[in-house]
mmCIF file of C-alpha atoms in Angstrom:
data_model
loop_
_atom_site.group_PDB
_atom_site.id
_atom_site.type_symbol
_atom_site.label_atom_id
_atom_site.label_comp_id
_atom_site.label_asym_id
_atom_site.label_seq_id
_atom_site.Cartn_x
_atom_site.Cartn_y
_atom_site.Cartn_z
ATOM 1 C CA MET A 1 107.542 112.596 141.445
ATOM 2 C CA THR A 2 105.043 114.647 139.522
ATOM 3 C CA THR A 3 102.633 113.584 136.738
ATOM 4 C CA THR A 4 101.560 115.711 133.922
ATOM 5 C CA THR A 5 97.923 115.410 132.986
ATOM 6 C CA PRO A 6 97.032 115.640 129.366
ATOM 7 C CA ALA A 7 95.103 118.764 128.285
ATOM 8 C CA PRO A 8 91.340 118.239 128.577
ATOM 9 C CA GLU A 9 90.981 118.384 124.895
ATOM 10 C CA ALA A 10 93.358 115.454 124.313
ATOM 11 C CA THR A 11 90.830 112.998 126.008
ATOM 12 C CA LEU A 12 87.794 114.108 124.062
ATOM 13 C CA ASP A 13 86.410 112.278 121.157
ATOM 14 C CA ASP A 14 86.487 113.573 117.668
ATOM 15 C CA ALA A 15 83.050 114.716 117.386
ATOM 16 C CA THR A 16 83.149 116.803 120.541
ATOM 17 C CA LEU A 17 86.373 118.421 119.175
ATOM 18 C CA VAL A 18 84.972 119.048 115.878
ATOM 19 C CA GLY A 19 81.834 120.615 117.424
ATOM 20 C CA ARG A 20 84.137 122.940 119.567
ATOM 21 C CA SER A 21 86.299 123.697 116.561
ATOM 22 C CA ARG A 22 83.202 124.716 114.857
ATOM 23 C CA ASP A 23 82.546 127.127 117.588
ATOM 24 C CA GLY A 24 85.981 128.630 117.074
ATOM 25 C CA ASP A 25 87.902 126.692 119.752
ATOM 26 C CA VAL A 26 91.514 126.684 118.212
ATOM 27 C CA ARG A 27 92.700 124.426 120.988
ATOM 28 C CA ALA A 28 90.184 121.754 120.054
ATOM 29 C CA TYR A 29 91.307 121.764 116.463
ATOM 30 C CA GLU A 30 94.831 121.616 117.348
ATOM 31 C CA GLN A 31 94.086 118.335 119.094
ATOM 32 C CA LEU A 32 92.392 116.998 115.912
ATOM 33 C CA VAL A 33 95.355 118.255 113.940
ATOM 34 C CA LEU A 34 97.801 116.290 116.162
ATOM 35 C CA ARG A 35 95.737 113.154 116.031
ATOM 36 C CA TYR A 36 95.375 112.940 112.228
ATOM 37 C CA GLN A 37 98.245 114.872 110.602
ATOM 38 C CA GLY A 38 100.718 111.947 110.713
ATOM 39 C CA ALA A 39 98.139 109.645 108.838
ATOM 40 C CA MET A 40 97.295 112.364 106.309
ATOM 41 C CA PHE A 41 101.073 113.027 105.775
ATOM 42 C CA ARG A 42 101.926 109.350 105.158
ATOM 43 C CA LEU A 43 98.927 108.975 102.768
ATOM 44 C CA ALA A 44 100.102 112.080 100.829
ATOM 45 C CA ALA A 45 103.768 111.031 100.876
ATOM 46 C CA LYS A 46 103.070 107.534 99.497
ATOM 47 C CA MET A 47 100.571 108.862 96.933
ATOM 48 C CA LEU A 48 102.940 111.748 95.706
ATOM 49 C CA ALA A 49 106.419 110.118 96.338
ATOM 50 C CA ASP A 50 107.521 113.635 97.179
ATOM 51 C CA ARG A 51 108.001 114.617 101.018
ATOM 52 C CA ALA A 52 107.744 118.333 100.332
ATOM 53 C CA GLU A 53 104.687 118.112 98.294
ATOM 54 C CA ALA A 54 103.249 115.707 100.953
ATOM 55 C CA GLU A 55 103.949 118.381 103.514
ATOM 56 C CA ASP A 56 102.339 121.078 101.392
ATOM 57 C CA VAL A 57 99.212 118.822 100.810
ATOM 58 C CA THR A 58 98.852 118.113 104.451
ATOM 59 C CA GLN A 59 99.091 121.731 105.548
ATOM 60 C CA GLU A 60 96.723 122.619 102.713
ATOM 61 C CA VAL A 61 94.150 120.195 103.989
ATOM 62 C CA PHE A 62 94.196 121.184 107.437
ATOM 63 C CA LEU A 63 93.994 124.829 106.722
ATOM 64 C CA LYS A 64 91.031 124.128 104.431
ATOM 65 C CA ALA A 65 89.352 121.960 106.835
ATOM 66 C CA TRP A 66 89.632 124.796 109.569
ATOM 67 C CA ARG A 67 88.180 127.421 107.128
ATOM 68 C CA VAL A 68 85.266 125.244 106.130
ATOM 69 C CA ILE A 69 84.622 123.055 109.138
ATOM 70 C CA GLY A 70 81.179 124.803 109.596
ATOM 71 C CA ARG A 71 80.109 122.978 106.560
ATOM 72 C CA LEU A 72 80.695 119.493 107.802
ATOM 73 C CA GLN A 73 77.241 118.192 108.414
ATOM 74 C CA ASP A 74 78.215 115.045 110.588
ATOM 75 C CA ASP A 75 80.826 115.795 113.310
ATOM 76 C CA ALA A 76 81.679 112.113 113.609
ATOM 77 C CA ALA A 77 82.529 112.044 109.914
ATOM 78 C CA PHE A 78 85.612 114.285 110.218
ATOM 79 C CA VAL A 79 88.160 111.537 109.712
ATOM 80 C CA GLY A 80 86.507 110.391 106.428
ATOM 81 C CA TRP A 81 86.345 114.121 105.246
ATOM 82 C CA LEU A 82 90.012 114.536 105.929
ATOM 83 C CA TYR A 83 90.806 111.445 103.931
ATOM 84 C CA ARG A 84 88.685 112.542 101.068
ATOM 85 C CA MET A 85 90.163 116.035 101.117
ATOM 86 C CA THR A 86 93.734 114.714 101.210
ATOM 87 C CA THR A 87 93.196 112.045 98.519
ATOM 88 C CA ASN A 88 91.473 114.715 96.150
ATOM 89 C CA ARG A 89 94.254 117.166 96.773
ATOM 90 C CA CYS A 90 96.873 114.509 96.063
ATOM 91 C CA LEU A 91 95.122 113.429 92.850
ATOM 92 C CA ASN A 92 94.924 117.048 91.743
ATOM 93 C CA VAL A 93 98.684 117.478 92.282
ATOM 94 C CA LEU A 94 99.396 114.110 90.227
ATOM 95 C CA ARG A 95 97.142 115.397 87.395
ATOM 96 C CA ALA A 96 99.108 118.732 87.420
ATOM 97 C CA ARG A 97 102.475 116.970 87.079
ATOM 98 C CA ARG A 98 104.229 116.694 83.669
ATOM 99 C CA VAL A 99 106.868 114.461 84.710
ATOM 100 C CA PRO A 100 106.587 111.871 87.671
ATOM 101 C CA ALA A 101 108.384 112.753 90.780
ATOM 102 C CA GLU A 102 111.568 110.686 91.711
ATOM 103 C CA VAL A 103 111.250 108.456 94.761
ATOM 104 C CA ASP A 104 112.268 110.431 97.943
ATOM 105 C CA PRO A 105 114.147 107.880 100.306
ATOM 106 C CA ASP A 106 112.773 109.866 103.280
ATOM 107 C CA THR A 107 109.201 108.761 102.528
ATOM 108 C CA THR A 108 110.152 105.039 102.674
ATOM 109 C CA ALA A 109 110.331 103.064 105.762
ATOM 110 C CA SER A 110 113.743 102.563 107.312
ATOM 111 C CA PRO A 111 114.910 99.259 108.174
ATOM 112 C CA ARG A 112 115.317 98.609 111.744
ATOM 113 C CA HIS A 113 117.607 95.340 111.423
ATOM 114 C CA THR A 114 121.172 95.466 112.265
ATOM 115 C CA ARG A 115 122.347 93.092 109.807
ATOM 116 C CA PRO A 116 123.735 95.217 106.697
ATOM 117 C CA GLU A 117 122.736 92.682 104.137
ATOM 118 C CA HIS A 118 119.284 92.559 105.479
ATOM 119 C CA ALA A 119 118.924 96.346 105.739
ATOM 120 C CA THR A 120 120.176 96.591 102.026
ATOM 121 C CA GLU A 121 117.604 94.179 100.930
ATOM 122 C CA MET A 122 114.747 95.772 102.862
ATOM 123 C CA SER A 123 115.867 99.176 101.468
ATOM 124 C CA SER A 124 115.776 97.939 97.890
ATOM 125 C CA GLN A 125 112.601 96.144 98.383
ATOM 126 C CA MET A 126 110.926 99.395 99.735
ATOM 127 C CA ALA A 127 112.371 101.368 96.877
ATOM 128 C CA ALA A 128 110.921 98.778 94.343
ATOM 129 C CA LEU A 129 107.566 99.035 96.134
ATOM 130 C CA THR A 130 107.694 102.750 95.925
ATOM 131 C CA GLU A 131 108.584 102.854 92.274
ATOM 132 C CA ALA A 132 105.735 100.019 91.611
ATOM 133 C CA LEU A 133 103.138 102.370 93.286
ATOM 134 C CA GLN A 134 104.022 105.105 91.065
ATOM 135 C CA GLN A 135 103.255 102.921 88.114
ATOM 136 C CA LEU A 136 99.728 102.568 89.237
ATOM 137 C CA THR A 137 97.103 105.001 88.069
ATOM 138 C CA PRO A 138 96.524 107.722 90.692
ATOM 139 C CA GLU A 139 93.093 106.269 91.390
ATOM 140 C CA GLN A 140 94.419 102.800 91.918
ATOM 141 C CA ARG A 141 97.271 104.013 94.056
ATOM 142 C CA ALA A 142 94.758 106.026 96.211
ATOM 143 C CA CYS A 143 92.539 103.002 96.729
ATOM 144 C CA TRP A 144 95.265 100.566 97.498
ATOM 145 C CA LEU A 145 96.944 103.007 99.891
ATOM 146 C CA LEU A 146 93.659 103.761 101.785
ATOM 147 C CA ARG A 147 92.800 100.043 101.990
ATOM 148 C CA GLU A 148 96.300 98.318 102.633
ATOM 149 C CA VAL A 149 98.150 101.020 104.453
ATOM 150 C CA HIS A 150 95.354 103.068 106.208
ATOM 151 C CA GLY A 151 92.853 100.181 106.855
ATOM 152 C CA ARG A 152 89.706 101.967 105.458
ATOM 153 C CA SER A 153 86.835 99.886 104.501
ATOM 154 C CA TYR A 154 85.628 99.613 100.758
ATOM 155 C CA ASP A 155 82.567 101.823 101.504
ATOM 156 C CA GLU A 156 84.680 104.308 103.136
ATOM 157 C CA ILE A 157 87.216 104.425 100.267
ATOM 158 C CA ALA A 158 84.270 104.675 97.827
ATOM 159 C CA GLU A 159 82.980 107.780 99.639
ATOM 160 C CA ILE A 160 86.514 109.234 99.868
ATOM 161 C CA VAL A 161 87.321 108.869 96.240
ATOM 162 C CA GLY A 162 83.849 109.503 94.852
ATOM 163 C CA ALA A 163 83.197 106.091 93.177
ATOM 164 C CA ASN A 164 81.083 103.051 94.161
ATOM 165 C CA SER A 165 82.342 100.235 96.118
ATOM 166 C CA THR A 166 82.448 97.882 93.045
ATOM 167 C CA ALA A 167 84.646 100.332 91.241
ATOM 168 C CA VAL A 168 87.027 100.567 94.406
ATOM 169 C CA ARG A 169 87.183 96.755 94.643
ATOM 170 C CA GLY A 170 88.127 96.625 90.916
ATOM 171 C CA ARG A 171 90.835 99.262 91.355
ATOM 172 C CA ILE A 172 92.260 97.539 94.368
ATOM 173 C CA ALA A 173 92.168 94.131 92.574
ATOM 174 C CA ARG A 174 94.005 95.529 89.631
ATOM 175 C CA ALA A 175 96.493 97.499 91.825
ATOM 176 C CA ARG A 176 97.096 94.366 93.820
ATOM 177 C CA ALA A 177 97.698 92.251 90.575
ATOM 178 C CA GLN A 178 100.085 94.850 89.113
ATOM 179 C CA LEU A 179 102.088 95.038 92.319
ATOM 180 C CA ALA A 180 102.249 91.132 92.851
ATOM 181 C CA GLU A 181 103.663 91.001 89.386
ATOM 182 C CA VAL A 182 106.276 93.875 89.733
ATOM 183 C CA MET A 183 107.285 92.492 93.124
ATOM 184 C CA GLN A 184 107.512 88.946 92.160
ATOM 185 C CA PRO A 185 111.433 89.015 92.284
ATOM 186 C CA TRP A 186 111.180 89.874 96.019
ATOM 187 C CA ARG A 187 109.123 86.960 97.076
#
């Protein structure tokens, strides 16, 4: 029986990998991409409700991060920096849209239950939530997703979206109230 050992880069902390990436170590940067591309894609997919745009945004963010990683002052701030770049890029895409994108079923969670009626109800509920998220302002959607889906603190969100934490709390409160109202039939 043979065991495969992970690449040495896989066990390093983010700050070390960022430092090595700054020095041109492509393998170290690949590890950072592997660690965070899923989270950045999920954020973009929920903000944009368009899988193709989310893939493009995620790719653009990681390419830009590689090009400008030398400008990052604090190696430990890499994750927050990625969230900020992803959120800002999504907000730019949303501002550039003329017509809101339709909901992409590939970006919603798939039900895992075997009962067809439960699966149908869950699918309908996820579609309603995705539609409700699209009714929020882009700033509210970003704040709500960063808090509720990605578990970021109010201070982190404030830094990511370029607002103070009081504004972030207000945006999240308004988003929660609006979502609660829209989702009332599902309670």
